[in-house]
Amino acid sequence: MAFRPQRALAVFWKDFLDLRKNPSLLLAMAALPLVLVVVPMIVVWTYVRDPNDTNLRVIALYYDPTLPLNASAGRFLVERTLLDWFGMFLVMPVFVPILISSQSVVGEKERRTLEPLLASPVTAAELVAGKSLASLVPAMAITWLAFVVLCVGVDVVAWPLGQGPMLPNVLWLFGVVVLAPLFAFFGNGVAVLISARVSEARTAQQLSALVVLPLVGLVAGQVAGFLKAGPVYYAVQGAVVLLLDVALLWASIRLLDRERLLSRWG
């Protein structure tokens, strides 16, 4: 059966309307972006308050023993913080789709709306496309809005260090334009697969959230100085996630086949 965008958009619009009726989910979606925007602004402010503090230099030398004596330890640590926080910020486009997509199939079963959906002429590919859009569109809108707020906030707080705005830079732009959609699709794909296999939406959400832990671990390695993050590091990370996205898309279309779902939930 041919793929028809109109049917995929109908699934997207139905799920989008369901999302608007869930205030607790909307609140959870707003909590993480708030943290990921406010925390780095506070950290940057502590460095800007006294950028030549000897304690800051000790911390800076831990990360770069070759830091020149005339270099501002505060500015170095601000730049280092923004580099490390970039990895943490990428948790957002993974986590927000998980909150939405973890209820994409099992939630339909709980609300008794899965059977009418499967009775419609929608194909597995159209179902995956529609449900993915209902997850990815809000996730990317939140990510991009949070990025704009973060850029403005950091530049205002770090203004006393001079030498122009610190955000956005090339790495962050690459992250929100290229990496964030890839990561969002990854989170969505994992959540859809798990949602199709479990019997409760809460279980799907909890299991799907486990995929965030490796990302947090990588960020912890950066902060501890064990990992040297940079453009090449994140480009490789993006390539790996792209391959995973393709595999998840293929698996989702197979798993959300009408006959498979009916046999599982029948």
Short mmCIF file of N, CA and C in Angstrom, two decimals, residues 172-262:
data_model
loop_
_atom_site.label_atom_id
_atom_site.label_comp_id
_atom_site.label_asym_id
_atom_site.label_seq_id
_atom_site.Cartn_x
_atom_site.Cartn_y
_atom_site.Cartn_z
N TRP A 172 27.76 24.79 19.05
CA TRP A 172 26.38 24.78 19.54
C TRP A 172 25.39 24.86 18.38
N LEU A 173 25.69 25.63 17.36
CA LEU A 173 24.80 25.70 16.21
C LEU A 173 24.73 24.35 15.50
N PHE A 174 25.87 23.70 15.36
CA PHE A 174 25.90 22.36 14.77
C PHE A 174 25.06 21.40 15.62
N GLY A 175 25.15 21.57 16.93
CA GLY A 175 24.42 20.69 17.83
C GLY A 175 22.91 20.83 17.71
N VAL A 176 22.41 22.06 17.73
CA VAL A 176 20.95 22.24 17.73
C VAL A 176 20.35 22.06 16.34
N VAL A 177 21.14 22.27 15.30
CA VAL A 177 20.60 22.15 13.94
C VAL A 177 20.72 20.73 13.40
N VAL A 178 21.83 20.05 13.70
CA VAL A 178 22.10 18.72 13.15
C VAL A 178 21.92 17.62 14.19
N LEU A 179 22.65 17.74 15.30
CA LEU A 179 22.64 16.66 16.28
C LEU A 179 21.31 16.53 17.02
N ALA A 180 20.72 17.65 17.39
CA ALA A 180 19.48 17.59 18.18
C ALA A 180 18.37 16.81 17.47
N PRO A 181 18.10 17.05 16.17
CA PRO A 181 17.08 16.23 15.51
C PRO A 181 17.43 14.75 15.46
N LEU A 182 18.72 14.43 15.27
CA LEU A 182 19.14 13.03 15.26
C LEU A 182 18.92 12.38 16.62
N PHE A 183 19.26 13.11 17.68
CA PHE A 183 19.07 12.58 19.03
C PHE A 183 17.59 12.46 19.36
N ALA A 184 16.80 13.43 18.90
CA ALA A 184 15.36 13.38 19.16
C ALA A 184 14.74 12.17 18.48
N PHE A 185 15.15 11.89 17.25
CA PHE A 185 14.62 10.73 16.54
C PHE A 185 15.04 9.45 17.23
N PHE A 186 16.24 9.42 17.80
CA PHE A 186 16.71 8.26 18.53
C PHE A 186 15.84 8.00 19.77
N GLY A 187 15.61 9.05 20.56
CA GLY A 187 14.77 8.90 21.74
C GLY A 187 13.37 8.47 21.38
N ASN A 188 12.84 9.05 20.31
CA ASN A 188 11.50 8.68 19.85
C ASN A 188 11.44 7.22 19.43
N GLY A 189 12.44 6.78 18.65
CA GLY A 189 12.45 5.41 18.16
C GLY A 189 12.52 4.38 19.28
N VAL A 190 13.38 4.64 20.26
CA VAL A 190 13.49 3.72 21.39
C VAL A 190 12.17 3.64 22.15
N ALA A 191 11.55 4.80 22.39
CA ALA A 191 10.30 4.84 23.15
C ALA A 191 9.16 4.14 22.41
N VAL A 192 9.10 4.32 21.10
CA VAL A 192 8.05 3.66 20.31
C VAL A 192 8.20 2.14 20.39
N LEU A 193 9.43 1.66 20.23
CA LEU A 193 9.66 0.22 20.28
C LEU A 193 9.28 -0.36 21.64
N ILE A 194 9.70 0.30 22.70
CA ILE A 194 9.39 -0.21 24.04
C ILE A 194 7.90 -0.10 24.31
N SER A 195 7.29 0.99 23.86
CA SER A 195 5.85 1.18 24.07
C SER A 195 5.04 0.09 23.40
N ALA A 196 5.54 -0.40 22.28
CA ALA A 196 4.82 -1.45 21.56
C ALA A 196 4.98 -2.83 22.20
N ARG A 197 5.91 -2.95 23.16
CA ARG A 197 6.19 -4.25 23.75
C ARG A 197 5.66 -4.41 25.17
N VAL A 198 5.41 -3.30 25.88
CA VAL A 198 4.98 -3.39 27.27
C VAL A 198 3.48 -3.12 27.36
N SER A 199 2.94 -3.31 28.57
CA SER A 199 1.49 -3.19 28.74
C SER A 199 1.06 -1.94 29.49
N GLU A 200 2.01 -1.14 30.01
CA GLU A 200 1.67 0.07 30.75
C GLU A 200 2.52 1.23 30.27
N ALA A 201 1.90 2.39 30.18
CA ALA A 201 2.61 3.58 29.70
C ALA A 201 3.73 3.97 30.65
N ARG A 202 3.49 3.86 31.95
CA ARG A 202 4.52 4.24 32.93
C ARG A 202 5.75 3.36 32.81
N THR A 203 5.53 2.06 32.59
CA THR A 203 6.65 1.14 32.41
C THR A 203 7.44 1.50 31.16
N ALA A 204 6.74 1.83 30.09
CA ALA A 204 7.41 2.23 28.85
C ALA A 204 8.25 3.48 29.06
N GLN A 205 7.72 4.42 29.82
CA GLN A 205 8.44 5.67 30.08
C GLN A 205 9.70 5.42 30.90
N GLN A 206 9.58 4.60 31.92
CA GLN A 206 10.72 4.32 32.79
C GLN A 206 11.82 3.56 32.06
N LEU A 207 11.44 2.56 31.27
CA LEU A 207 12.44 1.79 30.53
C LEU A 207 13.10 2.64 29.45
N SER A 208 12.31 3.46 28.77
CA SER A 208 12.86 4.30 27.71
C SER A 208 13.85 5.32 28.26
N ALA A 209 13.57 5.82 29.47
CA ALA A 209 14.43 6.85 30.06
C ALA A 209 15.83 6.33 30.35
N LEU A 210 16.01 5.02 30.39
CA LEU A 210 17.33 4.45 30.67
C LEU A 210 18.34 4.80 29.58
N VAL A 211 17.86 5.11 28.35
CA VAL A 211 18.80 5.41 27.27
C VAL A 211 19.52 6.73 27.51
N VAL A 212 19.00 7.55 28.44
CA VAL A 212 19.64 8.83 28.74
C VAL A 212 20.91 8.62 29.57
N LEU A 213 20.97 7.53 30.32
CA LEU A 213 22.09 7.31 31.25
C LEU A 213 23.46 7.28 30.55
N PRO A 214 23.62 6.60 29.39
CA PRO A 214 24.92 6.65 28.72
C PRO A 214 25.34 8.06 28.34
N LEU A 215 24.38 8.91 27.92
CA LEU A 215 24.71 10.29 27.57
C LEU A 215 25.19 11.06 28.79
N VAL A 216 24.51 10.86 29.92
CA VAL A 216 24.92 11.52 31.16
C VAL A 216 26.31 11.03 31.57
N GLY A 217 26.57 9.74 31.37
CA GLY A 217 27.89 9.19 31.69
C GLY A 217 28.99 9.81 30.85
N LEU A 218 28.72 10.04 29.56
CA LEU A 218 29.71 10.68 28.70
C LEU A 218 29.99 12.11 29.15
N VAL A 219 28.94 12.82 29.55
CA VAL A 219 29.11 14.19 30.04
C VAL A 219 29.93 14.19 31.33
N ALA A 220 29.66 13.22 32.21
CA ALA A 220 30.43 13.11 33.45
C ALA A 220 31.90 12.87 33.14
N GLY A 221 32.17 12.07 32.11
CA GLY A 221 33.56 11.85 31.70
C GLY A 221 34.22 13.11 31.20
N GLN A 222 33.45 13.97 30.51
CA GLN A 222 33.99 15.25 30.05
C GLN A 222 34.32 16.15 31.23
N VAL A 223 33.38 16.27 32.16
CA VAL A 223 33.57 17.15 33.31
C VAL A 223 34.77 16.69 34.15
N ALA A 224 34.94 15.38 34.26
CA ALA A 224 36.05 14.85 35.05
C ALA A 224 37.38 14.95 34.32
N GLY A 225 37.33 15.29 33.03
CA GLY A 225 38.56 15.45 32.27
C GLY A 225 39.04 14.18 31.61
N PHE A 226 38.23 13.11 31.66
CA PHE A 226 38.64 11.85 31.04
C PHE A 226 38.40 11.84 29.54
N LEU A 227 37.38 12.57 29.09
CA LEU A 227 37.06 12.64 27.67
C LEU A 227 37.33 14.04 27.14
N LYS A 228 37.93 14.11 25.98
CA LYS A 228 38.22 15.39 25.34
C LYS A 228 37.20 15.62 24.24
N ALA A 229 36.16 16.37 24.55
CA ALA A 229 35.10 16.62 23.59
C ALA A 229 35.48 17.74 22.64
N GLY A 230 34.98 17.66 21.44
CA GLY A 230 35.24 18.68 20.44
C GLY A 230 34.44 18.37 19.19
N PRO A 231 34.67 19.11 18.12
CA PRO A 231 33.90 18.90 16.88
C PRO A 231 33.97 17.48 16.35
N VAL A 232 35.17 16.88 16.34
CA VAL A 232 35.31 15.52 15.81
C VAL A 232 34.56 14.53 16.69
N TYR A 233 34.68 14.69 17.99
CA TYR A 233 33.99 13.82 18.95
C TYR A 233 32.49 13.83 18.71
N TYR A 234 31.92 15.02 18.56
CA TYR A 234 30.47 15.12 18.38
C TYR A 234 30.04 14.72 16.97
N ALA A 235 30.92 14.89 15.99
CA ALA A 235 30.60 14.44 14.64
C ALA A 235 30.50 12.92 14.59
N VAL A 236 31.43 12.25 15.26
CA VAL A 236 31.39 10.79 15.33
C VAL A 236 30.14 10.34 16.08
N GLN A 237 29.84 11.03 17.18
CA GLN A 237 28.64 10.71 17.95
C GLN A 237 27.39 10.84 17.09
N GLY A 238 27.33 11.90 16.29
CA GLY A 238 26.19 12.11 15.41
C GLY A 238 26.08 11.02 14.35
N ALA A 239 27.22 10.58 13.80
CA ALA A 239 27.19 9.52 12.78
C ALA A 239 26.68 8.21 13.37
N VAL A 240 27.09 7.90 14.59
CA VAL A 240 26.62 6.68 15.25
C VAL A 240 25.12 6.75 15.49
N VAL A 241 24.65 7.90 15.97
CA VAL A 241 23.22 8.05 16.24
C VAL A 241 22.41 7.97 14.95
N LEU A 242 22.94 8.50 13.86
CA LEU A 242 22.25 8.42 12.57
C LEU A 242 22.04 6.96 12.16
N LEU A 243 23.06 6.13 12.31
CA LEU A 243 22.93 4.71 11.98
C LEU A 243 21.90 4.04 12.88
N LEU A 244 21.90 4.40 14.15
CA LEU A 244 20.91 3.85 15.08
C LEU A 244 19.50 4.29 14.70
N ASP A 245 19.37 5.54 14.24
CA ASP A 245 18.06 6.04 13.82
C ASP A 245 17.49 5.22 12.67
N VAL A 246 18.35 4.91 11.70
CA VAL A 246 17.90 4.12 10.54
C VAL A 246 17.43 2.74 11.00
N ALA A 247 18.20 2.13 11.91
CA ALA A 247 17.82 0.80 12.41
C ALA A 247 16.52 0.86 13.21
N LEU A 248 16.36 1.91 14.01
CA LEU A 248 15.13 2.05 14.81
C LEU A 248 13.92 2.29 13.92
N LEU A 249 14.10 3.06 12.85
CA LEU A 249 12.99 3.30 11.92
C LEU A 249 12.53 2.01 11.28
N TRP A 250 13.48 1.22 10.83
CA TRP A 250 13.14 -0.07 10.22
C TRP A 250 12.42 -0.98 11.21
N ALA A 251 12.94 -1.04 12.44
CA ALA A 251 12.34 -1.90 13.46
C ALA A 251 10.95 -1.40 13.86
N SER A 252 10.76 -0.09 13.93
CA SER A 252 9.46 0.46 14.32
C SER A 252 8.39 0.14 13.29
N ILE A 253 8.72 0.25 12.02
CA ILE A 253 7.74 -0.03 10.96
C ILE A 253 7.35 -1.50 11.00
N ARG A 254 8.31 -2.37 11.25
CA ARG A 254 8.00 -3.81 11.34
C ARG A 254 7.14 -4.11 12.57
N LEU A 255 7.49 -3.50 13.70
CA LEU A 255 6.79 -3.82 14.95
C LEU A 255 5.39 -3.22 14.99
N LEU A 256 5.18 -2.08 14.31
CA LEU A 256 3.87 -1.45 14.33
C LEU A 256 2.99 -1.91 13.16
N ASP A 257 3.36 -3.00 12.57
CA ASP A 257 2.49 -3.59 11.54
C ASP A 257 1.16 -3.98 12.17
N ARG A 258 0.05 -3.75 11.44
CA ARG A 258 -1.29 -3.98 11.98
C ARG A 258 -1.46 -5.41 12.48
N GLU A 259 -1.01 -6.40 11.70
CA GLU A 259 -1.19 -7.80 12.10
C GLU A 259 -0.42 -8.12 13.37
N ARG A 260 0.77 -7.57 13.50
CA ARG A 260 1.58 -7.83 14.70
C ARG A 260 0.92 -7.24 15.93
N LEU A 261 0.40 -6.02 15.81
CA LEU A 261 -0.22 -5.38 16.97
C LEU A 261 -1.50 -6.09 17.36
N LEU A 262 -2.29 -6.48 16.37
CA LEU A 262 -3.55 -7.16 16.69
C LEU A 262 -3.29 -8.50 17.35
#
